[in-house]
mmCIF file of C-alpha atoms in Angstrom:
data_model
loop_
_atom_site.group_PDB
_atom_site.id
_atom_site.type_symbol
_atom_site.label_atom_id
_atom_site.label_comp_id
_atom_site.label_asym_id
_atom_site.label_seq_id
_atom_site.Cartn_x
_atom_site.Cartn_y
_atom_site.Cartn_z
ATOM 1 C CA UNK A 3 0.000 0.000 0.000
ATOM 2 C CA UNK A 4 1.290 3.414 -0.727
ATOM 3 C CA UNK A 5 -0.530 5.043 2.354
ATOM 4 C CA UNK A 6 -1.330 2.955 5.770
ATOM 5 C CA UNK A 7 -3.887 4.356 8.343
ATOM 6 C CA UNK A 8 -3.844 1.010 11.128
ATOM 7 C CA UNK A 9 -3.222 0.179 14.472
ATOM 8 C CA UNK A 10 -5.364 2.653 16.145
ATOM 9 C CA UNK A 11 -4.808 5.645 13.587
ATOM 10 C CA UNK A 12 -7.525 8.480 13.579
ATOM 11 C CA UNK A 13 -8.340 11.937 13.077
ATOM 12 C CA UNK A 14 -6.472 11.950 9.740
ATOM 13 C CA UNK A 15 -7.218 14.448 7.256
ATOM 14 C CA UNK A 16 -5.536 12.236 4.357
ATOM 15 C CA UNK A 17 -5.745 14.603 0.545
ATOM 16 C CA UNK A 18 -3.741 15.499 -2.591
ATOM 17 C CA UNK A 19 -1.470 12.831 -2.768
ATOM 18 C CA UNK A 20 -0.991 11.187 -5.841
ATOM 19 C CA UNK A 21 0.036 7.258 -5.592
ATOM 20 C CA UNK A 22 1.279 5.231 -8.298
ATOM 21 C CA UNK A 23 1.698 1.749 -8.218
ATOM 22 C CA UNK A 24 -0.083 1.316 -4.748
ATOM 23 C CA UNK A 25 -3.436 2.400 -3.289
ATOM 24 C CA UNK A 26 -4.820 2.948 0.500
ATOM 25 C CA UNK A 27 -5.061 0.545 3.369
ATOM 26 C CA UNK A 28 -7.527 1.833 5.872
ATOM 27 C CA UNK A 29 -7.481 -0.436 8.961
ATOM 28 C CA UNK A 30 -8.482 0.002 12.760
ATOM 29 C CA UNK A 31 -9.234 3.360 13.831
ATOM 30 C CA UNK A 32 -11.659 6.203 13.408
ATOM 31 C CA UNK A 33 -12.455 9.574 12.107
ATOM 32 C CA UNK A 34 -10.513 9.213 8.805
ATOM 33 C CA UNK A 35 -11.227 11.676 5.965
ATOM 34 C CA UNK A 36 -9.266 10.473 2.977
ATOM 35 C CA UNK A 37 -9.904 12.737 -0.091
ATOM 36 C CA UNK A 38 -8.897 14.419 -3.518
ATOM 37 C CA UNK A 39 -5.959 12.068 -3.700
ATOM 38 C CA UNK A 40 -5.577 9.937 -7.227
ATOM 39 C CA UNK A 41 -4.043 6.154 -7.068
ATOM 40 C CA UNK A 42 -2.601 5.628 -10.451
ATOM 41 C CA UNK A 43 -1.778 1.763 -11.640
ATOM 42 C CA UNK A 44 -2.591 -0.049 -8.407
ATOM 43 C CA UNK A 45 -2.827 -3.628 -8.673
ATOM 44 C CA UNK A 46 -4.096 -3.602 -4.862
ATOM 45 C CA UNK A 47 -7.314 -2.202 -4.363
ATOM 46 C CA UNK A 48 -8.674 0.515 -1.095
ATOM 47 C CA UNK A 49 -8.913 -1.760 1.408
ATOM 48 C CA UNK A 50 -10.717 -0.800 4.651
ATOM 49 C CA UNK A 51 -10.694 -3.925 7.141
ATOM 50 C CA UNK A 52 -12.846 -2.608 10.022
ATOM 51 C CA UNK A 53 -13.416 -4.744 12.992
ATOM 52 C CA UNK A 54 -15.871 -2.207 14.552
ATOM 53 C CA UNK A 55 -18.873 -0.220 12.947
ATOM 54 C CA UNK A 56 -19.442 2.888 13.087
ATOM 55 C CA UNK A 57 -15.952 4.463 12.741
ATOM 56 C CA UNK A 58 -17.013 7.576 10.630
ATOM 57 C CA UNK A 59 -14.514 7.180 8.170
ATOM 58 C CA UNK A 60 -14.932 8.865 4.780
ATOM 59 C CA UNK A 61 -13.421 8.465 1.115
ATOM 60 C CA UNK A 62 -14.543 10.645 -1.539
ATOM 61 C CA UNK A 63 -13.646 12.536 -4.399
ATOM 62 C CA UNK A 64 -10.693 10.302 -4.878
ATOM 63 C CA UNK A 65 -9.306 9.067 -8.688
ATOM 64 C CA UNK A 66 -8.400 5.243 -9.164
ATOM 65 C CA UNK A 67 -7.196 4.006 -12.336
ATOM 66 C CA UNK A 68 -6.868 0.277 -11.712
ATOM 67 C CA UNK A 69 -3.899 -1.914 -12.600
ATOM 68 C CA UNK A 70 -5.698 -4.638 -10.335
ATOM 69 C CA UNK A 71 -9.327 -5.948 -11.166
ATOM 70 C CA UNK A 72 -10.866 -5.086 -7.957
ATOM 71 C CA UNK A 73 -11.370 -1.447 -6.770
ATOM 72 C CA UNK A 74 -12.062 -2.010 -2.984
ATOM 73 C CA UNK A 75 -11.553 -4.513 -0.148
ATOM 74 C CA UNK A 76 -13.907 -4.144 2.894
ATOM 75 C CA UNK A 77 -13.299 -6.816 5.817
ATOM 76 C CA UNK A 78 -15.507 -6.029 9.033
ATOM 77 C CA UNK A 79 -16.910 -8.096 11.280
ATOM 78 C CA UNK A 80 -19.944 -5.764 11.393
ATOM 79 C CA UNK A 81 -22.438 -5.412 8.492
ATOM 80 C CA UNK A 82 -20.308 -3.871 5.713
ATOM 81 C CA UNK A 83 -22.651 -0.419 5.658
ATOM 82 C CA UNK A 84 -21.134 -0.232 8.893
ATOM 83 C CA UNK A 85 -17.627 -0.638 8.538
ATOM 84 C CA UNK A 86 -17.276 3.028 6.879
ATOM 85 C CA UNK A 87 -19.092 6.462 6.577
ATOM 86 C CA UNK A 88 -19.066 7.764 2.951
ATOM 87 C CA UNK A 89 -17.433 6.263 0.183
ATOM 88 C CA UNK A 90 -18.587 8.473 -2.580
ATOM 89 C CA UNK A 91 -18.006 10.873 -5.536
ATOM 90 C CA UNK A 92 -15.134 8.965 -6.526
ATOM 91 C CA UNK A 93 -13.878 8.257 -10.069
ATOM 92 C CA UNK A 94 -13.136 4.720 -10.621
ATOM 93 C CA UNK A 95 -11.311 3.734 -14.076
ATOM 94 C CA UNK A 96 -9.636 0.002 -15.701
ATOM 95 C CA UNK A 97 -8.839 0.059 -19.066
ATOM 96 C CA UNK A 98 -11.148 -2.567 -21.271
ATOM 97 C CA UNK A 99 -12.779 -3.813 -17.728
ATOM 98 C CA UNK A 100 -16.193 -3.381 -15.614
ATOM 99 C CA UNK A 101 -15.893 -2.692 -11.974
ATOM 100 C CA UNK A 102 -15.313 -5.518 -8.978
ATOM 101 C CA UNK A 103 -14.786 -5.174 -5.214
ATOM 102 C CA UNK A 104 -15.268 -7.795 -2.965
ATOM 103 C CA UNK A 105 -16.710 -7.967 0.359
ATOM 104 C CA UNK A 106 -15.884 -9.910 3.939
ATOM 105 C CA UNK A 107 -18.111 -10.154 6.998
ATOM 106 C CA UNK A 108 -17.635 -12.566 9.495
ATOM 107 C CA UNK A 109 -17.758 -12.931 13.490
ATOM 108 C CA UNK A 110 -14.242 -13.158 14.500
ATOM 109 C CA UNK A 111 -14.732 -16.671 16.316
ATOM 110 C CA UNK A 112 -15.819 -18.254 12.547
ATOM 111 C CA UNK A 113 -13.882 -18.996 9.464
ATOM 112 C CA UNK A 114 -13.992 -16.502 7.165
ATOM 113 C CA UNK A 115 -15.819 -17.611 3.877
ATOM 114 C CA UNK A 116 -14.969 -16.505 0.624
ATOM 115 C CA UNK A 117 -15.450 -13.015 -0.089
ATOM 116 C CA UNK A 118 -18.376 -11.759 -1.977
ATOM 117 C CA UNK A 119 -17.498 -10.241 -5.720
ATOM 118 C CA UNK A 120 -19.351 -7.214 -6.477
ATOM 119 C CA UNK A 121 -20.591 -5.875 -9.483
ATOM 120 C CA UNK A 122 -21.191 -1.979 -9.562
ATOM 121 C CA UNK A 123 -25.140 -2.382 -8.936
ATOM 122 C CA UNK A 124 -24.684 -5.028 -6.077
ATOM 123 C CA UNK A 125 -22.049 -2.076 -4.925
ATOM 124 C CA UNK A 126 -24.307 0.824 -4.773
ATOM 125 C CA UNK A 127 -27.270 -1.480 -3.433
ATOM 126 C CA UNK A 128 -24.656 -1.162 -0.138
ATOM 127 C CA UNK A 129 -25.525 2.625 -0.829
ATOM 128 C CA UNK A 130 -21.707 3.399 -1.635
ATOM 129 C CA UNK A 131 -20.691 5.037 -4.739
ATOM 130 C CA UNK A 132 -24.102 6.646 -5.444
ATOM 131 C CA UNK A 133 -23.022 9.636 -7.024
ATOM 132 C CA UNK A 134 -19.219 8.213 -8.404
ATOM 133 C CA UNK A 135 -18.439 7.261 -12.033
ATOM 134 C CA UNK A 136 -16.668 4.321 -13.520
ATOM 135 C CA UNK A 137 -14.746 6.418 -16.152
ATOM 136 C CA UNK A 138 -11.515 7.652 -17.321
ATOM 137 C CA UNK A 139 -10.274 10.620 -15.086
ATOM 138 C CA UNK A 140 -8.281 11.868 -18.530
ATOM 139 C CA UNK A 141 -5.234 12.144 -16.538
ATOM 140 C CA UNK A 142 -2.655 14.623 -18.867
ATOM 141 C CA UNK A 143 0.221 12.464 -19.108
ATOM 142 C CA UNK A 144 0.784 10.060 -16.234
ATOM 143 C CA UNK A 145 3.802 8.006 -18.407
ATOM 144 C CA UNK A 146 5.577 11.171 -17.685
ATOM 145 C CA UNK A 147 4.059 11.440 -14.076
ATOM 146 C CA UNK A 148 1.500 14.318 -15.211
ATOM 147 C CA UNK A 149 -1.129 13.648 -13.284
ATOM 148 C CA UNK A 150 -3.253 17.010 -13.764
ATOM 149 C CA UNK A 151 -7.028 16.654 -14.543
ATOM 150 C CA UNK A 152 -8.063 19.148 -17.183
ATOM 151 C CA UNK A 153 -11.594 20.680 -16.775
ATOM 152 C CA UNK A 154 -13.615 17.904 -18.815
ATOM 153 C CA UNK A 155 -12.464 15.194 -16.859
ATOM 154 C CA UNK A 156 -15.526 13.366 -15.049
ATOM 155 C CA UNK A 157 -13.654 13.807 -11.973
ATOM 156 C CA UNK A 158 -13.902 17.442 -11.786
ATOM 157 C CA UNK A 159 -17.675 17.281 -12.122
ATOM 158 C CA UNK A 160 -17.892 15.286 -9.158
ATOM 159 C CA UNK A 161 -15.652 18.009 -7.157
ATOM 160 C CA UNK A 162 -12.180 16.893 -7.177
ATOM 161 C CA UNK A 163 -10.109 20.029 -7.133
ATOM 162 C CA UNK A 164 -6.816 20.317 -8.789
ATOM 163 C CA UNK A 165 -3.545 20.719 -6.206
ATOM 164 C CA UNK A 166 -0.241 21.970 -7.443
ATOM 165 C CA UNK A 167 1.654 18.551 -9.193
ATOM 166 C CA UNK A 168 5.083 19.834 -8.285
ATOM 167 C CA UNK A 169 4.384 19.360 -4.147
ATOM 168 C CA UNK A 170 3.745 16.247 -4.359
ATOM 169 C CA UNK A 171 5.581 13.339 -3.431
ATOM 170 C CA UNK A 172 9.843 13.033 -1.487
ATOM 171 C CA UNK A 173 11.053 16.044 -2.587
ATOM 172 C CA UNK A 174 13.760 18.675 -0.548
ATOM 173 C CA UNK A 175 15.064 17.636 2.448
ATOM 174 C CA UNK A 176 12.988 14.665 2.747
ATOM 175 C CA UNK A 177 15.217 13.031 -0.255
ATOM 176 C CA UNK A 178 18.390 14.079 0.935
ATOM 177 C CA UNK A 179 17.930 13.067 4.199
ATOM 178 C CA UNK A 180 16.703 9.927 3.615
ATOM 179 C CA UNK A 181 19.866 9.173 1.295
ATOM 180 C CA UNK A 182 22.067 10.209 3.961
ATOM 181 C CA UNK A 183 20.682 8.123 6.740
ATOM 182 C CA UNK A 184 21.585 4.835 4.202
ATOM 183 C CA UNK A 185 25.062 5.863 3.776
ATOM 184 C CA UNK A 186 26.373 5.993 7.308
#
């Protein structure tokens, strides 16, 4: 996962970070607001695994492009509509595919059983994604890491606003740092 919000973490406020390769875990905790960030080329889809309900997290106007077939995860031992707040206004995309996300519930003393495979209907009938596309964001030029959304994309009628693509990412003294610490 490119970004990891376990163990206890909440009161995040996670936005504008562009991800490529990776996507989101969101695990035990509460009070998570994870928005306007884009996941480009994940093979692993969002995964929230919730062990409690009502945690009054929320993920919206977020970009996937999918390298993976399935765009979420949820695992909760609650009823899945409980396991998050919001997950909406999103725009969802996979090249030549439909949407997918699979589902786990199960009481912690049973076996888990295999997880349900969603369809985008069977999706929203959880009452997620009701106002999100399945389309292509229109990203400029992410070969060349260009990840700008220009003012047709679907995403920015759903909300998503633009953030500068040049403070993004280990840049500065981050880098440097970082380097130095593995040499000595």
């Amino acid at each position: 996962c490119g970004i990891l919000l376990a163990s206890g973490a909440a009161h995040y406020d996670v936005c504008n970070n562009v991800v490529a390769g990776a996507s989101i875990y969101i695990g035990e905790g509460a009070e998570r607001e994870i928005h306007n960030n884009i996941w480009y080329a994940s093979r692993a889809p969002a995964v929230f695994a919730i062990e409690n309900g009502s945690v009054h997290d929320r993920y919206h106007h977020n970009i996937a492009v999918l390298a993976g077939e399935t765009a979420y995860a949820l695992s909760a031992t609650s009823a899945l509509t409980q396991c998050v707040q919001e997950i909406d206004y999103n725009c969802i995309f996979r090249s030549q595919a439909s949407f997918r996300a699979s589902a786990i519930t199960a009481a912690k003393e049973k076996a888990l059983d295999p997880p349900l495979l969603l369809d985008w209907s069977a999706w929203q009938k959880l009452d997620f994604d009701q106002d999100s596309v399945w389309a292509d964001p229109l990203l400029t030029d992410p070969a060349k890491q260009d990840y700008q959304i220009p003012n047709d994309s679907p995403a920015r009628k759903l909300g998503f606003a633009s953030f500068p693509m040049n403070q993004w990412g280990l840049t500065g003294e981050l880098v440097r740092a970082w380097k130095q610490s593995r040499n000595s």
